[in-house]
mmCIF file of C-alpha atoms in Angstrom:
data_model
loop_
_atom_site.group_PDB
_atom_site.id
_atom_site.type_symbol
_atom_site.label_atom_id
_atom_site.label_comp_id
_atom_site.label_asym_id
_atom_site.label_seq_id
_atom_site.Cartn_x
_atom_site.Cartn_y
_atom_site.Cartn_z
ATOM 1 C CA MET O 17 66.258 255.189 193.204
ATOM 2 C CA ALA O 18 65.170 251.620 192.704
ATOM 3 C CA ILE O 19 66.515 248.174 191.989
ATOM 4 C CA ILE O 20 64.710 246.603 189.033
ATOM 5 C CA ILE O 21 64.383 242.823 188.824
ATOM 6 C CA ASN O 22 64.737 241.527 185.259
ATOM 7 C CA ILE O 23 63.800 237.887 185.839
ATOM 8 C CA ASP O 24 61.006 238.097 183.247
ATOM 9 C CA VAL O 25 63.487 239.318 180.617
ATOM 10 C CA MET O 26 65.898 236.487 181.393
ATOM 11 C CA LEU O 27 63.072 233.924 181.379
ATOM 12 C CA ALA O 28 62.045 235.091 177.902
ATOM 13 C CA ARG O 29 65.642 234.953 176.642
ATOM 14 C CA ARG O 30 66.062 231.419 177.988
ATOM 15 C CA LYS O 31 62.569 230.347 176.855
ATOM 16 C CA MET O 32 61.909 229.128 180.387
ATOM 17 C CA SER O 33 58.652 229.225 182.338
ATOM 18 C CA VAL O 34 58.201 230.566 185.857
ATOM 19 C CA THR O 35 57.267 227.031 186.920
ATOM 20 C CA GLU O 36 60.498 225.601 185.517
ATOM 21 C CA LEU O 37 62.559 228.321 187.202
ATOM 22 C CA ALA O 38 60.837 227.739 190.550
ATOM 23 C CA GLU O 39 61.586 224.005 190.307
ATOM 24 C CA LYS O 40 65.253 224.580 189.389
ATOM 25 C CA VAL O 41 65.763 227.165 192.144
ATOM 26 C CA GLY O 42 63.846 225.198 194.764
ATOM 27 C CA ILE O 43 61.426 227.934 195.831
ATOM 28 C CA THR O 44 57.700 228.310 195.372
ATOM 29 C CA MET O 45 56.057 229.843 192.319
ATOM 30 C CA ALA O 46 54.601 232.469 194.653
ATOM 31 C CA ASN O 47 58.088 233.537 195.763
ATOM 32 C CA ILE O 48 59.372 233.627 192.168
ATOM 33 C CA SER O 49 56.344 235.779 191.265
ATOM 34 C CA VAL O 50 57.096 238.172 194.151
ATOM 35 C CA LEU O 51 60.660 238.534 192.853
ATOM 36 C CA LYS O 52 59.612 238.768 189.209
ATOM 37 C CA ASN O 53 57.023 241.462 189.899
ATOM 38 C CA GLY O 54 59.434 243.581 191.927
ATOM 39 C CA LYS O 55 57.456 243.199 195.159
ATOM 40 C CA ALA O 56 60.302 241.598 197.150
ATOM 41 C CA LYS O 57 61.975 243.682 199.846
ATOM 42 C CA ALA O 58 65.098 241.493 199.832
ATOM 43 C CA ILE O 59 66.692 238.485 198.162
ATOM 44 C CA ARG O 60 69.080 236.028 199.781
ATOM 45 C CA PHE O 61 72.423 235.593 198.099
ATOM 46 C CA THR O 62 71.779 231.843 197.960
ATOM 47 C CA THR O 63 68.510 232.464 196.098
ATOM 48 C CA LEU O 64 70.170 234.944 193.729
ATOM 49 C CA GLU O 65 72.942 232.418 193.089
ATOM 50 C CA ALA O 66 70.396 229.665 192.365
ATOM 51 C CA VAL O 67 68.434 231.954 190.007
ATOM 52 C CA CYS O 68 71.628 232.883 188.157
ATOM 53 C CA LYS O 69 72.672 229.236 187.855
ATOM 54 C CA ALA O 70 69.230 228.246 186.555
ATOM 55 C CA LEU O 71 69.175 231.117 184.044
ATOM 56 C CA GLU O 72 72.880 230.801 183.201
ATOM 57 C CA CYS O 73 73.494 234.483 183.851
ATOM 58 C CA GLN O 74 75.249 236.925 186.165
ATOM 59 C CA PRO O 75 73.568 238.862 189.019
ATOM 60 C CA GLY O 76 73.823 242.047 186.924
ATOM 61 C CA ASP O 77 71.615 240.394 184.295
ATOM 62 C CA VAL O 78 68.869 239.936 186.883
ATOM 63 C CA LEU O 79 69.300 243.086 188.988
ATOM 64 C CA GLU O 80 69.431 246.631 187.605
ATOM 65 C CA PHE O 81 69.840 249.905 189.500
ATOM 66 C CA LYS O 82 67.777 252.863 188.286
ATOM 67 C CA GLU O 83 67.922 256.392 189.641
#
């Protein structure tokens, strides 16, 4: 079982760069990259909320559960 992070998919749909997302969310590019590449062990709800606001999406658009 795994939780898949689909930030790269949402970035492509919104035609937004990682740099732009990092600026809008208020976290470093390194932290966005950790999330985007699925290397994060956790994500704060405040960060998830900021990502969703920046990408104009719902948490289910960014997070996916796979068995």
